[in-house]
PDB file of C-alpha atoms in Angstrom:
ATOM      1  CA  ASN A   1     143.492  95.147 142.737  1.00 46.00           C
ATOM      2  CA  TYR A   2     143.047  92.570 139.785  1.00 49.00           C
ATOM      3  CA  GLY A   3     145.691  94.249 137.581  1.00 56.00           C
ATOM      4  CA  GLY A   4     143.105  95.710 135.382  1.00 66.00           C
ATOM      5  CA  ALA A   5     139.722  94.899 133.603  1.00 74.00           C
ATOM      6  CA  GLU A   6     140.989  92.189 131.769  1.00 75.00           C
ATOM      7  CA  ALA A   7     142.239  90.764 134.706  1.00 77.00           C
ATOM      8  CA  PHE A   8     138.764  91.251 136.203  1.00 76.00           C
ATOM      9  CA  GLU A   9     136.955  89.770 134.134  1.00 76.00           C
ATOM     10  CA  TYR A  10     138.969  86.706 133.654  1.00 76.00           C
ATOM     11  CA  ILE A  11     138.558  86.108 137.775  1.00 81.00           C
ATOM     12  CA  MET A  12     134.645  86.419 137.210  1.00 76.00           C
ATOM     13  CA  LEU A  13     134.166  83.891 134.635  1.00 81.00           C
ATOM     14  CA  GLN A  14     137.038  81.150 136.848  1.00 81.00           C
ATOM     15  CA  GLN A  15     134.448  82.078 139.344  1.00 80.00           C
ATOM     16  CA  GLY A  16     131.432  80.954 137.376  1.00 82.00           C
ATOM     17  CA  TYR A  17     130.608  85.239 136.797  1.00 80.00           C
ATOM     18  CA  THR A  18     129.397  87.035 133.721  1.00 81.00           C
ATOM     19  CA  ALA A  19     129.732  90.891 134.182  1.00 79.00           C
ATOM     20  CA  GLU A  20     125.559  91.485 134.149  1.00 81.00           C
ATOM     21  CA  ASN A  21     125.087  88.724 137.077  1.00 80.00           C
ATOM     22  CA  TYR A  22     127.908  89.860 139.288  1.00 79.00           C
ATOM     23  CA  LYS A  23     125.946  92.997 139.214  1.00 84.00           C
ATOM     24  CA  ASP A  24     123.181  90.785 140.096  1.00 80.00           C
ATOM     25  CA  THR A  25     125.008  89.207 142.687  1.00 80.00           C
ATOM     26  CA  ILE A  26     126.810  93.033 144.120  1.00 86.00           C
ATOM     27  CA  ARG A  27     123.086  94.154 144.004  1.00 84.00           C
ATOM     28  CA  LEU A  28     121.333  91.523 146.177  1.00 76.00           C
ATOM     29  CA  ASN A  29     124.437  91.647 148.545  1.00 79.00           C
ATOM     30  CA  LEU A  30     123.764  95.467 148.853  1.00 84.00           C
ATOM     31  CA  LEU A  31     119.656  94.985 149.559  1.00 82.00           C
ATOM     32  CA  ILE A  32     120.716  92.043 152.465  1.00 76.00           C
ATOM     33  CA  GLU A  33     123.184  94.669 153.913  1.00 78.00           C
ATOM     34  CA  GLU A  34     120.443  97.078 153.890  1.00 79.00           C
ATOM     35  CA  ALA A  35     117.575  94.657 155.533  1.00 76.00           C
ATOM     36  CA  VAL A  36     120.781  93.542 157.759  1.00 77.00           C
ATOM     37  CA  LYS A  37     121.108  97.050 159.097  1.00 79.00           C
ATOM     38  CA  ASP A  38     116.975  98.146 158.853  1.00 74.00           C
ATOM     39  CA  LYS A  39     116.177  94.664 161.116  1.00 74.00           C
ATOM     40  CA  THR A  40     119.016  95.414 163.871  1.00 78.00           C
ATOM     41  CA  GLU A  41     119.059  96.811 167.274  1.00 86.00           C
ATOM     42  CA  PHE A  42     122.294  96.898 168.977  1.00 89.00           C
ATOM     43  CA  THR A  43     121.962  97.304 173.725  1.00 92.00           C
ATOM     44  CA  GLU A  44     124.339  99.729 175.240  1.00 94.00           C
ATOM     45  CA  GLU A  45     125.675  96.826 176.796  1.00 95.00           C
ATOM     46  CA  GLN A  46     126.918  95.319 173.384  1.00 93.00           C
ATOM     47  CA  ILE A  47     128.190  98.559 172.291  1.00 95.00           C
ATOM     48  CA  GLN A  48     130.123  98.759 175.610  1.00 96.00           C
ATOM     49  CA  ALA A  49     131.379  95.512 175.170  1.00 95.00           C
ATOM     50  CA  ALA A  50     132.789  96.065 171.067  1.00 93.00           C
ATOM     51  CA  TYR A  51     134.101  99.227 172.890  1.00 95.00           C
ATOM     52  CA  ASP A  52     135.810  97.821 175.381  1.00 95.00           C
ATOM     53  CA  ALA A  53     137.743  95.363 172.929  1.00 91.00           C
ATOM     54  CA  TYR A  54     137.870  97.993 169.929  1.00 91.00           C
ATOM     55  CA  VAL A  55     141.519  98.541 168.512  1.00 89.00           C
ATOM     56  CA  PRO A  56     141.382 101.956 166.019  1.00 92.00           C
ATOM     57  CA  SER A  57     142.721 101.131 162.757  1.00 93.00           C
ATOM     58  CA  VAL A  58     146.520 101.730 162.019  1.00 97.00           C
ATOM     59  CA  THR A  59     147.993 102.202 158.820  1.00 97.00           C
ATOM     60  CA  ALA A  60     151.681 101.381 158.305  1.00 98.00           C
ATOM     61  CA  ALA A  61     154.385 100.228 155.619  1.00 98.00           C
ATOM     62  CA  HIS A  62     156.027  97.196 155.519  1.00 97.00           C
ATOM     63  CA  ILE A  63     158.998  95.522 153.094  1.00 98.00           C
ATOM     64  CA  LEU A  64     158.709  91.879 153.003  1.00 98.00           C
ATOM     65  CA  VAL A  65     161.293  89.573 151.479  1.00 98.00           C
ATOM     66  CA  GLU A  66     162.281  86.101 151.789  1.00 96.00           C
ATOM     67  CA  ASP A  67     165.687  85.615 154.170  1.00 96.00           C
ATOM     68  CA  GLU A  68     166.843  87.290 157.056  1.00 97.00           C
ATOM     69  CA  GLU A  69     169.615  88.809 155.173  1.00 97.00           C
ATOM     70  CA  THR A  70     168.508  90.540 153.059  1.00 97.00           C
ATOM     71  CA  ALA A  71     165.388  92.224 155.577  1.00 98.00           C
ATOM     72  CA  LYS A  72     169.067  92.988 157.764  1.00 98.00           C
ATOM     73  CA  ASP A  73     171.056  94.939 154.612  1.00 98.00           C
ATOM     74  CA  LEU A  74     167.860  96.849 154.297  1.00 98.00           C
ATOM     75  CA  ILE A  75     167.279  98.035 157.865  1.00 98.00           C
ATOM     76  CA  THR A  76     170.897  99.187 157.063  1.00 98.00           C
ATOM     77  CA  GLN A  77     170.363 101.070 153.956  1.00 98.00           C
ATOM     78  CA  LEU A  78     167.512 102.697 155.705  1.00 97.00           C
ATOM     79  CA  ASN A  79     169.323 103.492 158.700  1.00 97.00           C
ATOM     80  CA  ASP A  80     171.654 105.477 156.409  1.00 97.00           C
ATOM     81  CA  GLY A  81     168.651 107.298 155.245  1.00 97.00           C
ATOM     82  CA  ALA A  82     167.019 105.521 152.289  1.00 97.00           C
ATOM     83  CA  ASP A  83     163.746 106.455 151.265  1.00 97.00           C
ATOM     84  CA  PHE A  84     161.340 103.547 153.240  1.00 98.00           C
ATOM     85  CA  ALA A  85     158.577 103.896 150.388  1.00 97.00           C
ATOM     86  CA  LYS A  86     161.729 103.400 146.958  1.00 97.00           C
ATOM     87  CA  LEU A  87     162.870 100.258 148.800  1.00 98.00           C
ATOM     88  CA  ALA A  88     159.486  98.960 149.398  1.00 98.00           C
ATOM     89  CA  THR A  89     158.809  99.387 145.701  1.00 97.00           C
ATOM     90  CA  GLU A  90     162.141  98.104 144.891  1.00 97.00           C
ATOM     91  CA  ASN A  91     163.012  95.314 146.933  1.00 97.00           C
ATOM     92  CA  SER A  92     159.020  93.665 148.893  1.00 97.00           C
ATOM     93  CA  VAL A  93     157.755  90.762 147.479  1.00 97.00           C
ATOM     94  CA  ASP A  94     154.210  91.901 148.614  1.00 96.00           C
ATOM     95  CA  THR A  95     152.807  92.404 145.595  1.00 93.00           C
ATOM     96  CA  ALA A  96     149.477  93.793 146.869  1.00 93.00           C
ATOM     97  CA  THR A  97     151.590  96.488 148.998  1.00 96.00           C
ATOM     98  CA  ALA A  98     154.620  97.159 147.031  1.00 96.00           C
ATOM     99  CA  PRO A  99     153.624  99.451 144.164  1.00 95.00           C
ATOM    100  CA  ASN A 100     151.748 101.560 147.324  1.00 95.00           C
ATOM    101  CA  GLY A 101     155.471 101.597 148.787  1.00 97.00           C
ATOM    102  CA  GLY A 102     154.649  99.017 151.215  1.00 97.00           C
ATOM    103  CA  GLU A 103     151.836 100.768 152.770  1.00 97.00           C
ATOM    104  CA  ILE A 104     148.714  99.123 154.364  1.00 96.00           C
ATOM    105  CA  THR A 105     145.775  99.906 156.936  1.00 96.00           C
ATOM    106  CA  PHE A 106     143.894  97.365 159.316  1.00 94.00           C
ATOM    107  CA  ALA A 107     142.835  96.967 162.395  1.00 89.00           C
ATOM    108  CA  SER A 108     143.132  93.845 165.108  1.00 86.00           C
ATOM    109  CA  GLY A 109     143.426  91.076 164.198  1.00 86.00           C
ATOM    110  CA  GLU A 110     143.727  91.286 160.622  1.00 90.00           C
ATOM    111  CA  MET A 111     147.176  90.208 159.836  1.00 94.00           C
ATOM    112  CA  VAL A 112     149.315  87.716 161.201  1.00 95.00           C
ATOM    113  CA  PRO A 113     150.572  88.299 165.251  1.00 95.00           C
ATOM    114  CA  GLU A 114     153.878  88.677 164.438  1.00 97.00           C
ATOM    115  CA  PHE A 115     153.537  91.463 162.204  1.00 97.00           C
ATOM    116  CA  GLU A 116     150.735  93.021 164.767  1.00 95.00           C
ATOM    117  CA  GLU A 117     152.533  92.886 167.698  1.00 96.00           C
ATOM    118  CA  ALA A 118     155.391  94.028 166.223  1.00 97.00           C
ATOM    119  CA  ALA A 119     153.232  96.860 164.172  1.00 97.00           C
ATOM    120  CA  TYR A 120     151.173  98.233 167.641  1.00 95.00           C
ATOM    121  CA  ALA A 121     154.288  98.152 169.395  1.00 96.00           C
ATOM    122  CA  LEU A 122     155.988 100.989 167.443  1.00 97.00           C
ATOM    123  CA  LYS A 123     154.779 104.659 167.348  1.00 96.00           C
ATOM    124  CA  GLU A 124     153.689 107.163 164.320  1.00 97.00           C
ATOM    125  CA  GLY A 125     157.942 107.048 162.850  1.00 96.00           C
ATOM    126  CA  GLU A 126     159.092 104.686 164.406  1.00 98.00           C
ATOM    127  CA  MET A 127     160.137 101.172 162.438  1.00 98.00           C
ATOM    128  CA  THR A 128     161.668  97.762 163.727  1.00 97.00           C
ATOM    129  CA  THR A 129     165.078  97.321 164.316  1.00 96.00           C
ATOM    130  CA  GLU A 130     165.102  93.584 163.339  1.00 97.00           C
ATOM    131  CA  PRO A 131     163.366  91.742 160.736  1.00 97.00           C
ATOM    132  CA  VAL A 132     160.268  90.722 161.861  1.00 98.00           C
ATOM    133  CA  ALA A 133     159.199  86.568 160.694  1.00 97.00           C
ATOM    134  CA  SER A 134     156.358  84.851 160.123  1.00 96.00           C
ATOM    135  CA  GLU A 135     155.376  82.084 157.883  1.00 96.00           C
ATOM    136  CA  TYR A 136     155.445  84.472 154.796  1.00 96.00           C
ATOM    137  CA  GLY A 137     159.199  85.598 155.345  1.00 97.00           C
ATOM    138  CA  PHE A 138     160.653  88.189 157.011  1.00 98.00           C
ATOM    139  CA  HIS A 139     159.135  92.099 157.465  1.00 98.00           C
ATOM    140  CA  ILE A 140     160.139  95.621 158.066  1.00 98.00           C
ATOM    141  CA  ILE A 141     157.837  97.379 159.629  1.00 98.00           C
ATOM    142  CA  LYS A 142     157.800 101.326 159.275  1.00 98.00           C
ATOM    143  CA  MET A 143     154.280 103.021 161.637  1.00 98.00           C
ATOM    144  CA  ILE A 144     152.862 105.801 159.509  1.00 97.00           C
ATOM    145  CA  GLU A 145     150.023 106.293 161.537  1.00 97.00           C
ATOM    146  CA  LYS A 146     148.713 104.689 164.945  1.00 96.00           C
ATOM    147  CA  PRO A 147     145.037 107.315 165.927  1.00 94.00           C
ATOM    148  CA  GLU A 148     144.218 107.243 169.921  1.00 93.00           C
ATOM    149  CA  LYS A 149     141.058 105.680 170.446  1.00 93.00           C
ATOM    150  CA  GLY A 150     138.338 107.623 171.108  1.00 94.00           C
ATOM    151  CA  THR A 151     135.326 108.214 173.293  1.00 96.00           C
ATOM    152  CA  LEU A 152     132.845 105.717 173.665  1.00 95.00           C
ATOM    153  CA  GLU A 153     130.197 109.075 172.051  1.00 95.00           C
ATOM    154  CA  GLU A 154     133.298 109.358 169.323  1.00 95.00           C
ATOM    155  CA  GLU A 155     133.355 105.490 168.607  1.00 94.00           C
ATOM    156  CA  THR A 156     130.092 104.507 168.581  1.00 94.00           C
ATOM    157  CA  ASP A 157     129.257 104.729 164.759  1.00 92.00           C
ATOM    158  CA  THR A 158     132.843 102.720 163.922  1.00 91.00           C
ATOM    159  CA  ILE A 159     131.548 100.117 166.836  1.00 93.00           C
ATOM    160  CA  LYS A 160     128.413  99.813 165.317  1.00 91.00           C
ATOM    161  CA  ASP A 161     129.716  99.150 161.640  1.00 88.00           C
ATOM    162  CA  GLN A 162     131.744  96.007 163.085  1.00 87.00           C
ATOM    163  CA  LEU A 163     129.114  95.047 164.833  1.00 89.00           C
ATOM    164  CA  LEU A 164     127.344  95.071 161.837  1.00 87.00           C
ATOM    165  CA  THR A 165     129.879  93.521 159.483  1.00 84.00           C
ATOM    166  CA  ALA A 166     129.609  90.637 162.022  1.00 84.00           C
ATOM    167  CA  LYS A 167     125.881  89.871 161.880  1.00 83.00           C
ATOM    168  CA  LEU A 168     126.404  90.534 157.761  1.00 83.00           C
ATOM    169  CA  ALA A 169     129.017  87.590 158.348  1.00 80.00           C
ATOM    170  CA  ASP A 170     126.921  85.214 159.926  1.00 78.00           C
ATOM    171  CA  SER A 171     124.699  83.299 157.790  1.00 79.00           C
ATOM    172  CA  ALA A 172     122.237  82.388 159.904  1.00 81.00           C
ATOM    173  CA  THR A 173     121.038  86.060 160.807  1.00 75.00           C
ATOM    174  CA  ILE A 174     120.510  86.584 157.338  1.00 77.00           C
ATOM    175  CA  GLN A 175     118.488  83.629 156.862  1.00 78.00           C
ATOM    176  CA  GLU A 176     116.754  85.061 160.160  1.00 78.00           C
ATOM    177  CA  VAL A 177     116.152  88.772 158.370  1.00 76.00           C
ATOM    178  CA  ILE A 178     115.064  87.634 154.715  1.00 77.00           C
ATOM    179  CA  SER A 179     112.803  84.701 156.367  1.00 76.00           C
ATOM    180  CA  GLY A 180     110.978  87.505 158.589  1.00 77.00           C
ATOM    181  CA  ILE A 181     110.870  90.363 155.451  1.00 74.00           C
ATOM    182  CA  MET A 182     109.729  87.319 153.311  1.00 73.00           C
ATOM    183  CA  GLN A 183     106.602  86.289 155.724  1.00 75.00           C
ATOM    184  CA  ASP A 184     105.536  90.121 156.723  1.00 76.00           C
ATOM    185  CA  ALA A 185     105.492  90.326 152.645  1.00 70.00           C
ATOM    186  CA  ASN A 186     102.852  87.044 152.591  1.00 74.00           C
ATOM    187  CA  ILE A 187     103.516  86.321 149.796  1.00 69.00           C
ATOM    188  CA  ILE A 188     101.732  83.098 147.341  1.00 72.00           C
ATOM    189  CA  ILE A 189     102.522  81.683 144.935  1.00 72.00           C
ATOM    190  CA  ASP A 190     100.497  80.369 142.476  1.00 76.00           C
ATOM    191  CA  ASP A 191     102.636  78.380 140.074  1.00 74.00           C
ATOM    192  CA  LYS A 192     102.900  74.541 141.148  1.00 74.00           C
ATOM    193  CA  ASP A 193     106.637  74.403 139.683  1.00 73.00           C
ATOM    194  CA  LEU A 194     107.613  77.162 141.571  1.00 66.00           C
ATOM    195  CA  ALA A 195     105.663  76.700 144.760  1.00 66.00           C
ATOM    196  CA  THR A 196     108.432  75.726 147.282  1.00 71.00           C
ATOM    197  CA  ALA A 197     110.630  77.744 145.695  1.00 62.00           C
ATOM    198  CA  MET A 198     110.760  79.873 148.373  1.00 64.00           C
ATOM    199  CA  ASP A 199     110.569  77.216 151.495  1.00 67.00           C
ATOM    200  CA  ALA A 200     114.256  77.914 152.569  1.00 63.00           C
ATOM    201  CA  TYR A 201     113.575  81.697 153.364  1.00 61.00           C
ATOM    202  CA  LEU A 202     110.006  81.144 154.945  1.00 63.00           C
ATOM    203  CA  THR A 203     111.677  78.949 157.406  1.00 58.00           C
ATOM    204  CA  THR A 204     111.513  80.653 160.730  1.00 51.00           C
ATOM    205  CA  ALA A 205     115.014  79.881 162.849  1.00 45.00           C
ATOM    206  CA  GLU A 206     112.491  78.890 165.673  1.00 50.00           C
ATOM    207  CA  GLU A 207     111.164  76.174 163.196  1.00 53.00           C
ATOM    208  CA  SER A 208     114.270  74.909 161.727  1.00 50.00           C
ATOM    209  CA  THR A 209     115.029  74.864 165.917  1.00 48.00           C
ATOM    210  CA  THR A 210     111.794  72.623 166.416  1.00 51.00           C
ATOM    211  CA  GLU A 211     112.394  70.726 163.511  1.00 51.00           C
ATOM    212  CA  GLU A 212     115.632  69.928 163.937  1.00 50.00           C
ATOM    213  CA  SER A 213     114.300  68.369 167.749  1.00 53.00           C
ATOM    214  CA  ALA A 214     111.232  66.831 166.765  1.00 53.00           C
ATOM    215  CA  THR A 215     114.220  64.481 164.453  1.00 51.00           C
ATOM    216  CA  GLU A 216     116.503  64.442 167.328  1.00 54.00           C
ATOM    217  CA  GLU A 217     113.428  62.807 169.945  1.00 57.00           C
ATOM    218  CA  SER A 218     112.205  60.514 166.806  1.00 54.00           C
ATOM    219  CA  ALA A 219     115.563  59.176 166.866  1.00 52.00           C
ATOM    220  CA  THR A 220     115.296  58.691 170.548  1.00 53.00           C
ATOM    221  CA  GLU A 221     112.415  56.737 170.729  1.00 54.00           C
ATOM    222  CA  GLU A 222     113.501  54.063 167.977  1.00 50.00           C
ATOM    223  CA  PRO A 223     115.410  52.359 170.562  1.00 51.00           C
ATOM    224  CA  ALA A 224     112.553  52.137 172.648  1.00 48.00           C
ATOM    225  CA  ALA A 225     110.549  50.292 170.012  1.00 46.00           C
ATOM    226  CA  ASP A 226     114.026  47.699 170.043  1.00 50.00           C
ATOM    227  CA  SER A 227     113.329  47.225 173.369  1.00 48.00           C
ATOM    228  CA  SER A 228     109.627  46.079 173.463  1.00 47.00           C
ATOM    229  CA  ALA A 229     110.257  44.127 170.592  1.00 47.00           C
ATOM    230  CA  THR A 230     113.346  42.427 173.339  1.00 48.00           C
ATOM    231  CA  GLU A 231     111.095  42.247 175.790  1.00 49.00           C
ATOM    232  CA  GLU A 232     108.280  40.444 174.136  1.00 50.00           C
ATOM    233  CA  SER A 233     110.568  37.686 172.964  1.00 49.00           C
ATOM    234  CA  ALA A 234     111.643  37.225 176.255  1.00 47.00           C
ATOM    235  CA  VAL A 235     108.052  36.688 176.993  1.00 43.00           C
ATOM    236  CA  GLU A 236     107.590  34.146 174.048  1.00 49.00           C
ATOM    237  CA  GLU A 237     110.804  31.786 175.588  1.00 49.00           C
ATOM    238  CA  SER A 238     109.817  32.316 178.341  1.00 45.00           C
ATOM    239  CA  ALA A 239     105.858  30.722 177.441  1.00 44.00           C
ATOM    240  CA  ALA A 240     107.784  28.117 175.331  1.00 46.00           C
ATOM    241  CA  GLU A 241     109.714  26.299 178.207  1.00 47.00           C
TER     242      GLU A 241
END
């Protein structure tokens, strides 16, 4: 939520984007996502391991305030029947969620540990009875939706999406996929000025590793030359004696 079109355009300009090249960036990212998806297959073992660690996303609402006393006062009001969403809108300093009554949907690992621990301990409809302290202030948390984890078959698509998201966050994976596509296309650039323009995409991960190994071997061999020079010097000194 950037606060409207004008605010969004201002953010884009600050980051060096125009409306057109931002659209181009979005198109490129979508193409990369489809390419990675097309070139990626997950084994049954990978899916099973991810499923075992998987915790379904939950939907909670929270009110964030700066001091514990205010939080305790709000809890008292809630216990007396006050509307959670109304108090969140009026009192929460979390500007991203306050307009929505404090509502937020998240998966495990996306929130600060103190918040997650308190939230996942709640059942649907339950609320924390004491303020939850975190680096951001004091939270009052209410659990809205807490779905049970389905069977492996039911959750497979979700698991694959999560694994794919992890792949898309790995620059080495993206580089490898794009390199493979470029090499398969057998692109030839006749323009001398642009001859090396695609080199970064035409280097495979294996070639990159080989180059690094060669550089390391070269660096290792240099001291041997120094050792040889030392031996020669010793011979010369011996002859002089």
